[in-house]
XYZ file of C-alpha atoms in Angstrom:
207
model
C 184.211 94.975 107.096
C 186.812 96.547 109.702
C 189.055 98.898 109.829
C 192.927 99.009 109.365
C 195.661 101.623 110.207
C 198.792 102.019 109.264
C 201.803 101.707 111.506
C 206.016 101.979 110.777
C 208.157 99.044 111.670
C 208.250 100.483 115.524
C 204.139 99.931 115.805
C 203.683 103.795 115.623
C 200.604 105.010 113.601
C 201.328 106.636 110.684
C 198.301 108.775 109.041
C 196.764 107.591 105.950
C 193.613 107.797 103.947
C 192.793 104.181 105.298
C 192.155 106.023 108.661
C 188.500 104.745 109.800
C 187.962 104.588 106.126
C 185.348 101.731 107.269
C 184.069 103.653 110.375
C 182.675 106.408 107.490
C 180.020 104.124 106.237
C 176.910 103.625 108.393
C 177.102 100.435 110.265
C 173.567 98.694 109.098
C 173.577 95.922 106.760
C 173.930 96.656 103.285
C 174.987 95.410 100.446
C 178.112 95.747 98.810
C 177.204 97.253 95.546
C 176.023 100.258 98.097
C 179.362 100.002 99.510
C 181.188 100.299 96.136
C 179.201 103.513 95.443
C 180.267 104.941 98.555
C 183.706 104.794 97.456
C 184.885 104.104 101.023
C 185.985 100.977 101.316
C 189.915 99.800 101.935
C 190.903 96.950 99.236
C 193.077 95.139 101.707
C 191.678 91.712 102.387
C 192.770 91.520 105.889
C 189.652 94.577 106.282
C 186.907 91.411 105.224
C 185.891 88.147 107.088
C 184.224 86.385 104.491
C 182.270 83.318 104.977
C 183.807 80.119 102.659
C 180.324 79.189 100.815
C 180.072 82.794 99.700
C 183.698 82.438 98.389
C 182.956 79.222 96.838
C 179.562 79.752 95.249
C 181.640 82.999 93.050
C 184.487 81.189 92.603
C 186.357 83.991 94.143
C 190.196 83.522 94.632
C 192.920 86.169 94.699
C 194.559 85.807 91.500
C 198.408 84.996 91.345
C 199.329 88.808 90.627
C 200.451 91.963 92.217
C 197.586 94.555 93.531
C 195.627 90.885 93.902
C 193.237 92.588 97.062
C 192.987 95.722 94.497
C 191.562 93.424 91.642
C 189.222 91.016 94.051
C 187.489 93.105 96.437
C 185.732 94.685 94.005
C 184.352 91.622 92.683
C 183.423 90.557 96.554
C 181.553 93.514 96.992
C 179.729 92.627 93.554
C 178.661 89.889 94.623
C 177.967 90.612 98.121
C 174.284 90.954 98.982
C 174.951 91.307 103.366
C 177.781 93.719 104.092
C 178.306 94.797 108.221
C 180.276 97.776 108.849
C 182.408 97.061 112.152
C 183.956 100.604 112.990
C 187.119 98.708 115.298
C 190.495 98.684 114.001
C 191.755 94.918 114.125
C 194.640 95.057 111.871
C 197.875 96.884 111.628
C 199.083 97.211 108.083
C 203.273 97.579 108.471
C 204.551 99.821 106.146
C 208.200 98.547 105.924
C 210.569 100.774 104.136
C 212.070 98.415 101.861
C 208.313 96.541 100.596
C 207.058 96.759 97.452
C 204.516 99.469 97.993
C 207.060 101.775 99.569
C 209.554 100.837 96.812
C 207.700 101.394 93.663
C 209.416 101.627 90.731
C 208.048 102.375 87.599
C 208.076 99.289 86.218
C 205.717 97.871 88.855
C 203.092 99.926 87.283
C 202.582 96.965 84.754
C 201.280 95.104 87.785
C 198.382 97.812 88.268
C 197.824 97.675 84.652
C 197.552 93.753 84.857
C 195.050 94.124 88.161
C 192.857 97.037 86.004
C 192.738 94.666 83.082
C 191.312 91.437 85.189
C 188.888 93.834 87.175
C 188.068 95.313 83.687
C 187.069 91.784 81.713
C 184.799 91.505 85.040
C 183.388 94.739 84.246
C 182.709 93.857 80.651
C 181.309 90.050 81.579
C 178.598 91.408 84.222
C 177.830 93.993 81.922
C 174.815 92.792 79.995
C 173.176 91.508 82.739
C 173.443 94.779 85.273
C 175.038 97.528 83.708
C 174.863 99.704 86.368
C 177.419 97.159 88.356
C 179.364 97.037 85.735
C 180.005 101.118 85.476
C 180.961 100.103 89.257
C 183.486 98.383 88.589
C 185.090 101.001 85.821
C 184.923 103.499 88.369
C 186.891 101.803 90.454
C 189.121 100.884 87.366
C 189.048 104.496 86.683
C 189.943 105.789 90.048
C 192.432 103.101 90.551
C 194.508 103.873 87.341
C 194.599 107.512 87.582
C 195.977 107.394 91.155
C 199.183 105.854 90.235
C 199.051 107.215 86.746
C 199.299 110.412 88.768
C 201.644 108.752 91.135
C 203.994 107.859 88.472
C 203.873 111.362 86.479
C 205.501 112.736 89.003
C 208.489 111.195 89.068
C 209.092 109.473 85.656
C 207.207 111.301 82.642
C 208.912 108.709 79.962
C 207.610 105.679 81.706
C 204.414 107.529 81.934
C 204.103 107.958 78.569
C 205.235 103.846 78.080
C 202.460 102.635 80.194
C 199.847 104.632 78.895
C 200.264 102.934 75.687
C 200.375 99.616 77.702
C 197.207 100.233 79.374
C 195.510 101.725 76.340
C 196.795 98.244 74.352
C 195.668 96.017 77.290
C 191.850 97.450 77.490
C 192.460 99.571 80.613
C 191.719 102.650 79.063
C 189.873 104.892 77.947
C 188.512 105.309 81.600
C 185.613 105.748 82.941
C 185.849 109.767 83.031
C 183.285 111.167 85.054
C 184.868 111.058 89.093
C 188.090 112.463 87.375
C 186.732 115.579 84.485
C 189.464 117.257 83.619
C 192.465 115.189 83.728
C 190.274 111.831 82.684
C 189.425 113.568 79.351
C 193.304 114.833 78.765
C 194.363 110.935 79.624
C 191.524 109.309 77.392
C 191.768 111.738 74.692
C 195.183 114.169 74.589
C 197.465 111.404 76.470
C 200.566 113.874 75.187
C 198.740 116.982 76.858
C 198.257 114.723 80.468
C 202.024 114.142 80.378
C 202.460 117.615 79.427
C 201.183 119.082 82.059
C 203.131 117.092 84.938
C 206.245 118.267 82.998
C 205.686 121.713 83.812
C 204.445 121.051 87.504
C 207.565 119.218 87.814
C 209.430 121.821 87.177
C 207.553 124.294 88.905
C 207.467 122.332 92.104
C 211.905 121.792 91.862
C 212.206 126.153 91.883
């Protein structure tokens, strides 16, 4: 695992939460199920040098979706029993104005969803077996979701409101409420309330 920063077209940093997001875990072997619980860990892929067996013995494959690194680095770590923390900063993730990240539109929040609902089947296969790595993965799910749930609320409250009830139809929620309190329980229990609320901070924050 390395480290990635973020730069503009023009190769100058630009400050992010991916900022030695690696370099915060201890650099000793471990495994990645200790990594997950850390919660600091970048999804990108280009962050992971992964050996091909490892790959092969999961059968793991970035699936043909957007938010693939979101929906299969989780399932690396799962599976990975040997992580090594290498605090150096090998890649430079462009952040051009025009890509899709920079350019979200709502509607792109049905790709999350679609990521959330692959990572959440995962959840729900494991979770027999280890339980505990399964409420891993939700977590993730959980924290995932609510960051551009969030994301979105802030900008469109009607397509909020849509893709709630997509999410809530597709399995992604309820979440997994405990890293969020508060606004998890509004989400998984008042969605109308959660959407509420951005309303008036919307209008608060235009005055």
């Amino acid at each position: 695992l390395y480290d990635i920063r973020c730069v503009d077209d023009s190769g100058t940093h630009i400050p992010s939460g991916y900022d030695r997001m690696a370099a915060r875990n201890h650099t000793d072997v471990q495994s990645g199920k200790y990594l997950m619980k850390s919660g600091s860990y970048p999804p990108i892929i280009p962050s992971y040098t992964y050996r091909r067996d490892f790959l092969n013995e999961h059968n793991l494959r970035m699936k043909p979706m957007w938010h693939e690194d979101e929906e299969m680095t989780p399932r690396a770590l799962y599976y990975a029993k040997r992580v090594k923390v290498i605090p150096l900063t090998v890649y430079n993730y462009v952040q051009h104005e025009n890509s899709f990240i920079n350019s979200y539109k709502p509607e792109n929040f049905e790709h999350v969803i679609m990521a959330m609902k692959s990572l959440s089947e995962f959840a729900l296969s494991i979770e027999s077996s280890d339980p505990d790595g399964a409420a891993l993965i939700r977590k993730r799910v959980s924290r995932i979701t609510m960051h551009f749930l969030r994301r979105l609320a802030k900008t469109d409250l009607e397509a909020t409101k849509k893709y709630i009830t997509v999410a809530r139809d597709e399995g992604v929620l309820p979440l997994y409420n405990r890293p969020f309190k508060f606004r998890g329980m509004l989400l998984n229990n008042f969605p109308g309330i959660f959407v509420d609320s951005y309303k008036f901070r919307n209008k608060k924050n235009r005055r």
